[in-house]
Tab-separated table of C-alpha atoms and ligand atoms in Angstrom:
chain	number	residue	atom	x	y	z
P	1247	MET	CA	-47.677	269.292	50.938
P	1248	SER	CA	-51.035	268.402	49.413
P	1249	LEU	CA	-51.980	264.775	48.812
P	1250	CYS	CA	-51.543	265.351	45.097
P	1251	ASP	CA	-47.821	266.043	45.591
P	1252	LEU	CA	-47.077	262.641	47.118
P	1253	THR	CA	-45.666	259.659	45.241
P	1254	ALA	CA	-47.798	256.716	44.147
P	1255	ARG	CA	-46.069	254.501	46.660
P	1256	GLU	CA	-46.655	256.859	49.574
P	1257	LEU	CA	-50.298	257.356	48.596
P	1258	HIS	CA	-50.733	253.610	48.300
P	1259	ARG	CA	-49.331	253.161	51.799
P	1260	ARG	CA	-51.735	255.725	53.254
P	1261	LEU	CA	-54.700	254.377	51.304
P	1262	ALA	CA	-53.927	250.799	52.328
P	1263	ALA	CA	-53.632	251.864	55.973
P	1264	GLY	CA	-57.017	253.596	55.726
P	1265	GLU	CA	-55.505	256.991	56.640
P	1266	ILE	CA	-56.972	258.609	53.529
P	1267	SER	CA	-59.614	257.732	50.943
P	1268	ALA	CA	-59.317	257.532	47.170
P	1269	ALA	CA	-61.997	260.225	46.904
P	1270	GLU	CA	-59.799	262.581	48.941
P	1271	VAL	CA	-56.875	261.961	46.597
P	1272	ALA	CA	-59.110	262.536	43.573
P	1273	ARG	CA	-60.423	265.790	45.037
P	1274	ALA	CA	-56.910	266.997	45.842
P	1275	CYS	CA	-55.902	266.436	42.211
P	1276	LEU	CA	-59.012	268.150	40.875
P	1277	GLU	CA	-58.438	271.124	43.144
P	1278	ARG	CA	-54.879	271.365	41.878
P	1279	ILE	CA	-56.107	271.102	38.298
P	1280	ASP	CA	-58.548	273.952	38.959
P	1281	ALA	CA	-55.796	276.044	40.474
P	1282	VAL	CA	-52.931	275.575	38.032
P	1283	GLU	CA	-54.568	274.624	34.753
P	1284	PRO	CA	-55.227	278.205	33.592
P	1285	GLU	CA	-51.438	278.664	33.627
P	1286	VAL	CA	-50.050	275.201	32.829
P	1287	ARG	CA	-52.695	273.834	30.414
P	1288	ALA	CA	-51.514	270.253	30.565
P	1289	PHE	CA	-54.901	268.723	29.754
P	1290	ILE	CA	-56.974	268.612	26.605
P	1291	THR	CA	-59.767	266.834	28.494
P	1292	VAL	CA	-60.245	266.603	32.265
P	1293	THR	CA	-62.436	263.654	33.250
P	1294	GLY	CA	-63.307	265.030	36.689
P	1295	GLU	CA	-66.625	263.289	37.226
P	1296	ARG	CA	-65.285	259.984	36.018
P	1297	LEU	CA	-62.267	260.329	38.304
P	1298	LEU	CA	-64.456	260.939	41.352
P	1299	ALA	CA	-66.813	258.103	40.456
P	1300	GLU	CA	-63.928	255.655	39.991
P	1301	ALA	CA	-62.334	256.766	43.257
P	1302	GLU	CA	-65.602	256.312	45.095
P	1303	ARG	CA	-65.937	252.823	43.629
P	1304	ILE	CA	-62.468	251.986	44.961
P	1305	ASP	CA	-63.421	253.306	48.403
P	1306	ALA	CA	-66.648	251.290	48.364
P	1307	ALA	CA	-64.795	248.107	47.407
P	1308	ARG	CA	-62.380	248.739	50.266
P	1309	ARG	CA	-65.265	249.109	52.689
P	1310	ASP	CA	-66.532	245.743	51.430
P	1311	GLY	CA	-63.230	244.212	52.467
P	1312	GLU	CA	-61.498	244.024	49.081
P	1313	ALA	CA	-57.718	244.480	49.009
P	1314	LEU	CA	-56.292	247.673	47.493
P	1315	GLN	CA	-54.839	247.026	44.032
P	1316	PRO	CA	-51.215	248.123	43.312
P	1317	LEU	CA	-52.330	251.478	41.844
P	1318	GLY	CA	-55.702	251.520	43.579
P	1319	GLY	CA	-57.277	254.991	43.707
P	1320	LEU	CA	-54.369	256.801	42.032
P	1321	PRO	CA	-55.277	259.510	39.486
P	1322	VAL	CA	-53.483	258.979	36.158
P	1323	ALA	CA	-53.155	261.366	33.212
P	1324	ILE	CA	-52.947	259.790	29.779
P	1325	LYS	CA	-51.447	261.277	26.648
P	1326	ASP	CA	-54.100	262.101	24.101
P	1327	ASN	CA	-52.819	259.593	21.545
P	1328	ILE	CA	-53.771	256.605	23.726
P	1329	VAL	CA	-57.447	255.657	23.520
P	1330	ALA	CA	-59.829	255.303	26.438
P	1331	ARG	CA	-63.370	254.283	25.598
P	1332	GLY	CA	-65.864	257.140	25.586
P	1333	VAL	CA	-63.289	259.903	26.112
P	1334	ALA	CA	-62.199	262.085	23.178
P	1335	THR	CA	-58.782	261.138	21.748
P	1336	THR	CA	-57.571	264.015	19.604
P	1337	CYS	CA	-53.794	263.521	19.199
P	1338	ALA	CA	-53.912	267.327	19.598
P	1339	SER	CA	-55.018	267.448	15.969
P	1340	ARG	CA	-57.972	269.113	14.248
P	1341	ILE	CA	-58.391	265.994	12.170
P	1342	LEU	CA	-59.352	263.949	15.269
P	1343	GLU	CA	-60.918	266.787	17.211
P	1344	ASN	CA	-64.261	265.055	17.609
P	1345	PHE	CA	-63.118	261.443	17.647
P	1346	VAL	CA	-64.442	259.394	20.571
P	1347	PRO	CA	-62.899	255.907	20.566
P	1348	PRO	CA	-65.162	252.901	21.112
P	1349	TYR	CA	-62.491	250.825	22.896
P	1350	ASP	CA	-59.709	250.944	25.497
P	1351	ALA	CA	-56.006	250.673	24.737
P	1352	THR	CA	-54.395	247.660	26.396
P	1353	VAL	CA	-52.474	249.950	28.752
P	1354	VAL	CA	-55.728	251.649	29.761
P	1355	GLU	CA	-57.284	248.257	30.497
P	1356	ARG	CA	-54.247	247.216	32.504
P	1357	LEU	CA	-54.154	250.429	34.511
P	1358	ALA	CA	-57.850	250.022	35.295
P	1359	ALA	CA	-57.205	246.446	36.404
P	1360	ALA	CA	-54.473	247.803	38.717
P	1361	GLY	CA	-56.980	250.264	40.205
P	1362	ALA	CA	-55.762	253.530	38.657
P	1363	CYS	CA	-58.424	256.211	38.030
P	1364	LEU	CA	-58.461	258.394	34.912
P	1365	ALA	CA	-57.931	262.116	35.575
P	1366	GLY	CA	-57.836	263.163	31.929
P	1367	LYS	CA	-56.111	263.232	28.577
P	1368	THR	CA	-53.026	265.363	28.132
P	1369	ASN	CA	-51.796	267.815	25.565
P	1370	MET	CA	-49.041	266.902	23.138
P	1371	ASP	CA	-47.447	267.895	19.881
P	1372	GLU	CA	-49.847	266.993	17.082
P	1373	PHE	CA	-49.562	263.246	16.397
P	1374	ALA	CA	-46.519	263.249	18.740
P	1375	MET	CA	-44.422	265.174	16.228
P	1376	GLY	CA	-42.403	267.727	18.125
P	1377	SER	CA	-40.322	268.421	21.195
P	1378	SER	CA	-42.088	271.344	22.853
P	1379	CYS	CA	-45.880	270.839	22.836
P	1380	GLU	CA	-46.090	273.945	20.648
P	1381	ASN	CA	-47.268	271.810	17.719
P	1382	SER	CA	-50.550	271.088	19.502
P	1383	ALA	CA	-53.402	272.305	17.296
P	1384	PHE	CA	-55.178	273.618	20.410
P	1385	PHE	CA	-52.737	275.444	22.708
P	1386	PRO	CA	-49.203	275.081	24.044
P	1387	THR	CA	-48.580	273.621	27.514
P	1388	ARG	CA	-46.303	275.555	29.845
P	1389	ASN	CA	-43.489	274.301	32.015
P	1390	PRO	CA	-44.523	274.309	35.710
P	1391	TRP	CA	-40.983	275.358	36.654
P	1392	ASP	CA	-41.233	278.477	34.485
P	1393	PRO	CA	-44.432	279.217	32.548
P	1394	LYS	CA	-42.468	281.174	29.948
P	1395	ARG	CA	-40.795	277.936	28.938
P	1396	VAL	CA	-41.903	274.777	27.148
P	1397	PRO	CA	-42.501	271.536	29.055
P	1398	GLY	CA	-40.777	269.548	26.292
P	1399	GLY	CA	-42.565	267.183	24.010
P	1400	SER	CA	-44.230	265.501	22.612
P	1401	SER	CA	-45.626	264.141	25.923
P	1402	GLY	CA	-45.365	267.642	27.425
P	1403	GLY	CA	-48.870	267.624	28.894
P	1404	SER	CA	-48.233	264.342	30.720
P	1405	ALA	CA	-44.907	265.581	32.114
P	1406	ALA	CA	-46.317	268.964	33.175
P	1407	ALA	CA	-49.358	267.332	34.819
P	1408	VAL	CA	-47.156	265.119	36.994
P	1409	ALA	CA	-44.697	267.909	37.820
P	1410	ALA	CA	-47.536	270.283	38.771
P	1411	GLY	CA	-49.377	267.740	40.942
P	1412	GLU	CA	-52.376	267.455	38.637
P	1413	ALA	CA	-51.999	263.669	38.462
P	1414	VAL	CA	-49.935	261.205	40.481
P	1415	PHE	CA	-48.433	259.639	37.394
P	1416	ALA	CA	-48.945	259.684	33.643
P	1417	LEU	CA	-48.463	257.717	30.464
P	1418	GLY	CA	-46.712	259.064	27.410
P	1419	SER	CA	-45.376	257.688	24.165
P	1420	ASP	CA	-41.789	257.858	22.984
P	1421	THR	CA	-40.791	257.594	19.316
P	1422	GLY	CA	-37.587	259.636	19.475
P	1423	GLY	CA	-37.516	260.952	23.041
P	1424	SER	CA	-41.065	262.083	23.724
P	1425	ILE	CA	-41.231	260.626	27.240
P	1426	ARG	CA	-37.657	261.200	28.356
P	1427	GLN	CA	-37.131	264.753	27.067
P	1428	PRO	CA	-40.272	266.247	28.682
P	1429	ALA	CA	-39.498	264.296	31.865
P	1430	ALA	CA	-36.060	265.964	31.856
P	1431	PHE	CA	-37.535	269.431	31.212
P	1432	CYS	CA	-40.122	269.021	33.988
P	1433	GLY	CA	-37.843	267.434	36.610
P	1434	ILE	CA	-39.541	264.036	36.811
P	1435	VAL	CA	-38.806	260.403	35.921
P	1436	GLY	CA	-39.750	259.167	32.439
P	1437	MET	CA	-39.040	255.784	30.936
P	1438	LYS	CA	-39.152	254.370	27.446
P	1439	PRO	CA	-39.267	250.595	27.902
P	1440	THR	CA	-37.736	248.157	25.415
P	1441	TYR	CA	-39.540	248.073	22.059
P	1442	GLY	CA	-42.159	245.339	22.441
P	1443	ARG	CA	-42.336	245.487	26.246
P	1444	VAL	CA	-45.598	247.447	26.387
P	1445	SER	CA	-48.505	246.792	24.038
P	1446	ARG	CA	-49.126	249.511	21.471
P	1447	TYR	CA	-52.712	248.360	20.931
P	1448	GLY	CA	-54.756	251.543	21.216
P	1449	LEU	CA	-51.803	253.888	20.735
P	1450	VAL	CA	-52.364	256.025	17.652
P	1451	ALA	CA	-49.443	255.045	15.416
P	1452	PHE	CA	-46.776	257.608	14.492
P	1453	ALA	CA	-43.726	255.522	13.519
P	1454	SER	CA	-44.587	251.930	14.317
P	1455	SER	CA	-41.041	250.556	14.453
P	1456	LEU	CA	-40.051	253.197	17.037
P	1457	ASP	CA	-43.169	253.996	19.122
P	1458	GLN	CA	-43.329	252.768	22.683
P	1459	ILE	CA	-45.616	253.656	25.616
P	1460	GLY	CA	-44.096	254.339	29.028
P	1461	PRO	CA	-44.578	255.964	32.447
P	1462	LEU	CA	-43.909	259.502	33.699
P	1463	THR	CA	-43.635	259.512	37.489
P	1464	ARG	CA	-42.314	261.433	40.496
P	1465	ASP	CA	-39.621	258.900	41.322
P	1466	VAL	CA	-38.020	255.638	40.254
P	1467	THR	CA	-40.087	253.446	42.587
P	1468	ASP	CA	-43.283	254.775	41.024
P	1469	CYS	CA	-41.820	254.115	37.577
P	1470	ALA	CA	-41.243	250.453	38.535
P	1471	LEU	CA	-44.777	250.188	39.962
P	1472	VAL	CA	-46.369	251.528	36.793
P	1473	LEU	CA	-44.198	249.279	34.596
P	1474	ASN	CA	-45.387	246.297	36.638
P	1475	ALA	CA	-48.930	247.224	35.700
P	1476	ILE	CA	-48.522	247.979	31.981
P	1477	CYS	CA	-45.827	245.575	30.678
P	1478	GLY	CA	-46.418	242.178	29.170
P	1479	HIS	CA	-47.336	240.299	26.037
P	1480	ASP	CA	-50.523	241.244	24.213
P	1481	PRO	CA	-51.822	239.124	21.334
P	1482	ARG	CA	-53.531	242.224	19.916
P	1483	ASP	CA	-50.148	243.853	19.119
P	1484	ASN	CA	-48.022	241.638	16.901
P	1485	THR	CA	-44.839	243.509	17.848
P	1486	SER	CA	-45.492	242.860	21.524
P	1487	ALA	CA	-42.768	240.613	22.969
P	1488	PRO	CA	-43.487	237.283	24.671
P	1489	GLU	CA	-40.691	238.020	27.188
P	1490	PRO	CA	-41.648	237.239	30.803
P	1491	VAL	CA	-42.245	240.330	32.955
P	1492	PRO	CA	-40.256	240.476	36.200
P	1493	ASP	CA	-41.269	242.446	39.287
P	1494	PHE	CA	-39.483	245.693	38.497
P	1495	THR	CA	-39.502	246.850	42.125
P	1496	ASP	CA	-37.243	243.900	43.016
P	1497	SER	CA	-34.269	245.517	41.385
P	1498	LEU	CA	-34.430	248.660	43.521
P	1499	THR	CA	-31.645	247.688	45.886
P	1500	GLY	CA	-29.851	251.022	46.210
P	1501	GLU	CA	-26.619	249.197	45.279
P	1502	VAL	CA	-24.457	249.816	42.230
P	1503	ARG	CA	-21.180	248.384	43.473
P	1504	GLY	CA	-19.397	246.731	40.560
P	1505	LEU	CA	-21.994	247.908	38.037
P	1506	ARG	CA	-20.224	248.708	34.768
P	1507	VAL	CA	-21.261	252.190	33.673
P	1508	GLY	CA	-20.251	253.368	30.181
P	1509	VAL	CA	-20.012	257.019	29.217
P	1510	PRO	CA	-20.291	257.364	25.425
P	1511	ARG	CA	-18.087	260.270	24.418
P	1512	GLU	CA	-20.231	261.226	21.406
P	1513	TYR	CA	-22.927	262.461	23.813
P	1514	PHE	CA	-20.715	265.062	25.415
P	1515	GLY	CA	-19.524	266.941	22.364
P	1516	GLU	CA	-20.487	270.160	20.696
P	1517	GLY	CA	-24.045	271.360	21.126
P	1518	ILE	CA	-24.410	270.045	24.662
P	1519	ASP	CA	-24.929	272.966	27.010
P	1520	PRO	CA	-21.944	273.272	29.404
P	1521	GLU	CA	-24.322	273.446	32.375
P	1522	VAL	CA	-26.028	270.228	31.339
P	1523	LYS	CA	-22.604	268.650	30.896
P	1524	GLY	CA	-21.667	269.816	34.392
P	1525	ALA	CA	-24.730	268.298	36.068
P	1526	VAL	CA	-24.409	265.034	34.147
P	1527	GLY	CA	-20.675	264.909	34.906
P	1528	ALA	CA	-21.416	265.269	38.617
P	1529	ALA	CA	-23.948	262.438	38.356
P	1530	ILE	CA	-21.328	260.219	36.722
P	1531	ASP	CA	-18.885	261.037	39.542
P	1532	LEU	CA	-21.527	259.985	42.044
P	1533	PHE	CA	-21.855	256.576	40.361
P	1534	ALA	CA	-18.097	256.146	40.711
P	1535	GLU	CA	-18.235	257.166	44.392
P	1536	LEU	CA	-20.959	254.575	44.953
P	1537	GLY	CA	-18.650	251.857	43.696
P	1538	ALA	CA	-19.694	251.551	40.051
P	1539	GLN	CA	-16.955	250.943	37.486
P	1540	VAL	CA	-17.201	253.995	35.270
P	1541	ASP	CA	-15.378	254.143	31.954
P	1542	GLU	CA	-15.564	256.071	28.703
P	1543	CYS	CA	-16.744	254.343	25.542
P	1544	SER	CA	-17.685	255.141	21.975
P	1545	LEU	CA	-20.835	254.745	19.871
P	1546	PRO	CA	-19.181	255.789	16.608
P	1547	HIS	CA	-22.282	255.968	14.387
P	1548	THR	CA	-24.193	258.342	16.687
P	1549	GLU	CA	-23.781	261.204	14.223
P	1550	TYR	CA	-26.053	259.454	11.709
P	1551	ALA	CA	-28.907	258.892	14.139
P	1552	LEU	CA	-30.798	262.147	13.675
P	1553	ALA	CA	-30.678	261.944	9.868
P	1554	ALA	CA	-31.725	258.274	9.868
P	1555	TYR	CA	-34.582	259.034	12.263
P	1556	TYR	CA	-35.861	261.926	10.140
P	1557	LEU	CA	-36.142	259.562	7.187
P	1558	ILE	CA	-37.496	256.472	8.951
P	1559	ALA	CA	-39.990	258.217	11.259
P	1560	PRO	CA	-41.587	260.429	8.558
P	1561	ALA	CA	-41.633	257.477	6.129
P	1562	GLU	CA	-43.612	255.388	8.590
P	1563	ALA	CA	-45.753	258.368	9.561
P	1564	SER	CA	-46.681	259.122	5.957
P	1565	SER	CA	-48.023	255.605	5.672
P	1566	ASN	CA	-49.722	255.526	9.103
P	1567	LEU	CA	-51.421	258.876	8.575
P	1568	ALA	CA	-52.916	257.854	5.224
P	1569	ARG	CA	-55.916	256.541	7.166
P	1570	TYR	CA	-57.142	260.067	7.962
P	1571	ASP	CA	-59.140	260.410	4.819
P	1572	GLY	CA	-62.347	262.015	6.035
P	1573	VAL	CA	-64.238	258.796	5.351
P	1574	ARG	CA	-63.674	256.438	8.243
P	1575	TYR	CA	-63.425	258.784	11.209
P	1576	GLY	CA	-62.410	262.247	12.287
P	1577	HIS	CA	-62.788	265.506	10.442
P	1578	ARG	CA	-64.411	265.600	6.997
P	1579	ALA	CA	-64.262	268.725	4.839
P	1580	ALA	CA	-67.430	269.858	3.148
P	1581	ALA	CA	-66.631	269.409	-0.534
P	1582	GLY	CA	-68.150	267.988	-3.690
P	1583	ASP	CA	-66.337	265.057	-5.224
P	1584	PHE	CA	-64.294	262.459	-3.370
P	1585	VAL	CA	-60.802	263.599	-4.357
P	1586	THR	CA	-61.485	267.227	-3.440
P	1587	MET	CA	-62.976	266.117	-0.123
P	1588	TYR	CA	-59.921	263.972	0.603
P	1589	LYS	CA	-57.476	266.771	-0.192
P	1590	LYS	CA	-59.411	269.432	1.714
P	1591	THR	CA	-59.889	267.208	4.744
P	1592	ARG	CA	-56.184	266.616	5.058
P	1593	GLN	CA	-55.328	270.233	4.329
P	1594	GLU	CA	-57.697	271.516	6.995
P	1595	GLY	CA	-57.039	268.719	9.459
P	1596	PHE	CA	-53.256	268.516	9.674
P	1597	GLY	CA	-50.997	271.234	11.076
P	1598	PRO	CA	-47.779	272.420	9.387
P	1599	GLU	CA	-45.361	270.028	11.141
P	1600	VAL	CA	-47.489	266.992	10.367
P	1601	ARG	CA	-47.770	268.064	6.737
P	1602	ARG	CA	-43.995	268.530	6.621
P	1603	ARG	CA	-43.440	265.010	7.929
P	1604	ILE	CA	-45.900	263.500	5.462
P	1605	MET	CA	-44.109	265.199	2.604
P	1606	LEU	CA	-40.658	264.168	3.867
P	1607	GLY	CA	-41.818	260.583	4.315
P	1608	THR	CA	-43.610	260.329	0.998
P	1609	TYR	CA	-40.535	261.694	-0.758
P	1610	ALA	CA	-38.186	259.292	1.033
P	1611	LEU	CA	-40.338	256.331	0.025
P	1612	SER	CA	-40.995	257.349	-3.561
P	1613	ALA	CA	-39.777	255.227	-6.456
P	1614	GLY	CA	-36.251	256.149	-7.442
P	1615	TYR	CA	-35.439	257.629	-4.050
P	1616	TYR	CA	-36.170	254.655	-1.831
P	1617	ASP	CA	-32.637	253.220	-1.978
P	1618	ALA	CA	-30.937	256.567	-1.499
P	1619	TYR	CA	-33.043	257.534	1.523
P	1620	TYR	CA	-35.124	254.919	3.298
P	1621	LYS	CA	-32.781	252.011	2.619
P	1622	LYS	CA	-29.691	254.004	3.534
P	1623	ALA	CA	-31.353	255.149	6.747
P	1624	SER	CA	-32.230	251.549	7.620
P	1625	GLN	CA	-28.598	250.578	7.095
P	1626	ALA	CA	-27.444	253.397	9.373
P	1627	ARG	CA	-29.967	252.157	11.917
P	1628	THR	CA	-28.338	248.716	11.868
P	1629	LEU	CA	-24.913	250.260	12.481
P	1630	ILE	CA	-26.302	252.272	15.404
P	1631	ARG	CA	-27.877	249.168	16.909
P	1632	ARG	CA	-24.556	247.305	16.570
P	1633	ASP	CA	-22.698	250.132	18.311
P	1634	PHE	CA	-24.945	249.617	21.313
P	1635	GLU	CA	-24.575	245.827	21.201
P	1636	GLN	CA	-20.821	246.181	21.266
P	1637	ALA	CA	-20.905	248.686	24.116
P	1638	PHE	CA	-23.136	246.349	26.119
P	1639	GLU	CA	-20.508	243.625	25.895
P	1640	ARG	CA	-18.416	245.792	28.220
P	1641	PHE	CA	-21.042	247.728	30.146
P	1642	ASP	CA	-24.291	247.105	32.023
P	1643	VAL	CA	-25.685	250.611	31.453
P	1644	LEU	CA	-24.723	253.717	29.512
P	1645	VAL	CA	-25.272	257.214	30.889
P	1646	THR	CA	-25.716	260.417	28.891
P	1647	PRO	CA	-27.572	263.709	29.117
P	1648	THR	CA	-31.264	263.277	28.206
P	1649	SER	CA	-31.383	266.575	26.368
P	1650	PRO	CA	-28.553	268.863	25.245
P	1651	VAL	CA	-30.294	271.836	26.911
P	1652	THR	CA	-32.734	272.658	29.695
P	1653	ALA	CA	-36.292	273.841	28.915
P	1654	PHE	CA	-36.201	276.556	26.265
P	1655	LYS	CA	-38.548	279.542	25.978
P	1656	LEU	CA	-41.872	279.271	24.173
P	1657	GLY	CA	-41.392	280.386	20.597
P	1658	GLU	CA	-37.598	280.163	20.771
P	1659	ARG	CA	-37.302	277.196	18.409
P	1660	ALA	CA	-40.772	277.075	16.917
P	1661	ALA	CA	-39.781	278.754	13.658
P	1662	ASP	CA	-36.784	276.528	12.999
P	1663	PRO	CA	-37.601	272.833	12.514
P	1664	LEU	CA	-33.955	271.811	12.527
P	1665	ALA	CA	-33.276	273.484	15.887
P	1666	MET	CA	-36.331	271.648	17.226
P	1667	TYR	CA	-35.164	268.310	15.801
P	1668	LEU	CA	-31.824	268.723	17.601
P	1669	ALA	CA	-33.650	268.613	20.948
P	1670	ASP	CA	-33.746	264.819	20.641
P	1671	VAL	CA	-30.203	264.107	19.544
P	1672	CYS	CA	-29.446	262.148	22.761
P	1673	THR	CA	-32.672	260.150	22.870
P	1674	ILE	CA	-33.267	259.191	19.224
P	1675	PRO	CA	-30.452	256.591	18.916
P	1676	VAL	CA	-32.100	254.600	21.726
P	1677	ASN	CA	-35.375	254.312	19.769
P	1678	LEU	CA	-33.510	253.283	16.622
P	1679	ALA	CA	-31.913	250.471	18.633
P	1680	GLY	CA	-35.160	249.568	20.477
P	1681	LEU	CA	-33.510	249.753	23.918
P	1682	PRO	CA	-34.930	250.758	27.316
P	1683	ALA	CA	-33.870	254.089	28.807
P	1684	VAL	CA	-34.960	256.288	31.677
P	1685	SER	CA	-34.533	259.996	32.344
P	1686	ILE	CA	-34.153	261.027	35.982
P	1687	PRO	CA	-33.591	264.463	37.496
P	1688	CYS	CA	-29.859	265.004	38.132
P	1689	GLY	CA	-29.584	268.715	38.888
P	1690	PHE	CA	-30.933	272.209	38.391
P	1691	GLN	CA	-29.571	275.055	36.308
P	1692	GLU	CA	-31.009	278.479	37.083
P	1693	GLY	CA	-34.089	276.863	38.554
P	1694	LEU	CA	-34.619	274.500	35.609
P	1695	PRO	CA	-34.292	270.717	35.902
P	1696	VAL	CA	-31.564	268.735	34.126
P	1697	GLY	CA	-32.153	265.111	33.105
P	1698	LEU	CA	-29.770	262.158	33.177
P	1699	GLN	CA	-30.419	259.364	30.693
P	1700	ILE	CA	-29.601	255.760	31.658
P	1701	ILE	CA	-29.738	253.261	28.782
P	1702	GLY	CA	-29.828	249.471	29.183
P	1703	ARG	CA	-29.755	246.238	27.217
P	1704	ALA	CA	-32.953	245.105	25.519
P	1705	PHE	CA	-35.421	243.822	28.136
P	1706	ASP	CA	-33.069	244.755	30.964
P	1707	GLU	CA	-35.188	247.568	32.426
P	1708	ARG	CA	-34.305	246.135	35.825
P	1709	THR	CA	-30.654	247.159	35.651
P	1710	VAL	CA	-31.608	250.604	34.329
P	1711	LEU	CA	-33.981	251.065	37.267
P	1712	ARG	CA	-31.432	249.721	39.726
P	1713	ALA	CA	-28.893	252.340	38.634
P	1714	ALA	CA	-31.540	255.085	38.609
P	1715	TYR	CA	-32.794	254.175	42.071
P	1716	ALA	CA	-29.301	254.100	43.584
P	1717	PHE	CA	-28.668	257.576	42.194
P	1718	GLU	CA	-31.990	258.808	43.548
P	1719	GLN	CA	-31.232	257.434	47.017
P	1720	HIS	CA	-28.202	259.698	47.209
P	1721	THR	CA	-29.743	262.867	45.805
P	1722	ASP	CA	-32.865	264.893	46.456
P	1723	PHE	CA	-33.613	266.414	43.039
P	1724	HIS	CA	-36.684	264.206	42.700
P	1725	ARG	CA	-38.173	265.653	45.901
P	1726	ARG	CA	-38.291	269.223	44.631
P	1727	ARG	CA	-41.628	270.567	43.433
P	1728	PRO	CA	-42.072	273.533	41.103
P	1729	PRO	CA	-42.826	276.822	42.871
P	1730	LEU	CA	-46.079	277.653	41.133
P	1731	ALA	CA	-46.922	281.269	41.792
P	1732	ARG	CA	-49.332	281.968	44.603
P	1733	ALA	CA	-51.580	283.900	42.244
P	1734	VAL	CA	-51.951	280.785	40.115
P	1735	MET	CA	-52.807	278.657	43.101
P	1736	THR	CA	-55.757	280.851	44.008
P	1737	SER	CA	-57.086	281.758	40.576
P	1738	GLY	CA	-58.839	278.433	39.911
P	1739	LYS	CA	-62.191	278.430	38.249
P	1740	GLY	CA	-64.408	275.470	37.434
P	1741	LEU	CA	-62.770	273.450	34.689
P	1742	TRP	CA	-64.506	270.140	34.904
P	1743	GLY	CA	-65.334	268.432	31.687
P	1744	VAL	CA	-63.720	269.453	28.440
P	1745	VAL	CA	-61.317	272.356	28.816
P	1746	ARG	CA	-60.150	272.593	25.264
Q	2023	LIG	N1	-39.296	265.102	18.776
Q	2023	LIG	C1	-39.239	263.911	17.981
Q	2023	LIG	C2	-40.131	264.085	16.774
Q	2023	LIG	O1	-40.616	265.149	16.617
Q	2023	LIG	C3	-39.668	262.718	18.793
Q	2023	LIG	C4	-41.132	262.684	19.027
Q	2023	LIG	C5	-41.587	261.471	19.762
Q	2023	LIG	O2	-40.821	260.779	20.424
Q	2023	LIG	N2	-42.862	261.176	19.625
Q	2023	LIG	O3	-40.322	263.225	15.986
């Protein structure tokens, strides 16, 4: 195994012991990027020179006797809707193609303070709208487990980069499942923390009442380590919660005896692939064997979640995306008068899915329709949140599939928006309720990973991680690495700098 296939914790151990240097880890990742990127295409921008320079700085500080920070010297990949000063942030959109942000997102600052080194910015569905990475304006990313298949989305580049060993961990954003679903498709761990847990300052807004940043990692311990670094109140984000941040690694006991695990029946109905159901069912049996109290429950308003989401999210998006006007930043169409310039800029700059969402959202918010659509959706959202509150009176966590299916083929759903929207039917209710949830690998079907979703109470990431870690201790799905073809491994050519 190459250094770039190890977990953050294992690398930290070796770095702290002086067995390896941060520069060696950085070079291992860059070599892997060179080798697999022509096939996987997880990155929009690779910051190779910056990565090496940062790693060398960490090594120098170590030689001067400084202690190794918690993520010291670890290459991180960051979704291209989170800003890092001086590095292009495109949101995989033509409209931001040449935008270079003048500041760091809070999470980028916090990762830097924890010693992590930036490997690059990852591909995504344009403005995080999609479930396959095919809505990127630049190119689709491919699933490292099978390059004919999608990596999921919208944080597909981040998930593929971690699965393929191009970065040790990654950040994504999750509005309706965009961290958990690609984590499931790529066989890694992905967590959406509680709404408000992680600052959204420097995250390009899609749907502000749903968006949350979170980690994509090789295992649950790494997920806890990254959460330790990025969580916490931030005065620059007024939805950021003042809640104290615990040490998330503390909860990784390996014990679930007596833990009350609820299985919501609505998540096992029609539309869920029988193979996914099988793998998730086996995972639930394992919880019972480990001494958890497993019982069925109901979240009766689940059926309204998708419809409510596809009113609320586009409504918020239509407002958030009004700022791309060709005046303040990003693409500007060459045109005469102001109104023509504005129209042309947006026409040229936004792809078809983003335009669809803007139209849906504008319609839902328009006078005369507001009550019938946006207000109704908000009411459904309240009912969905209450369902969860009631379930959490009886249970500590709820377990469901992360996605109804395993990774689908490129192009298979691209022409049918509704089929694509259904990819997130299990993850969207969690965003509507603002709860924390993780996806962990729980099996393989015909060589493709299956994800298990564990949902917790607001601000109780610890219990979610405890359950996830106990499961991981008794399985080895998280140790498998995708069998990238030998040809791919040897075909690398120089890709440093921008690879768009
Ligand atoms: N696939 C969903 C959408 O297209 C969720 C995306 C996300 O979580 N960013 O809106």
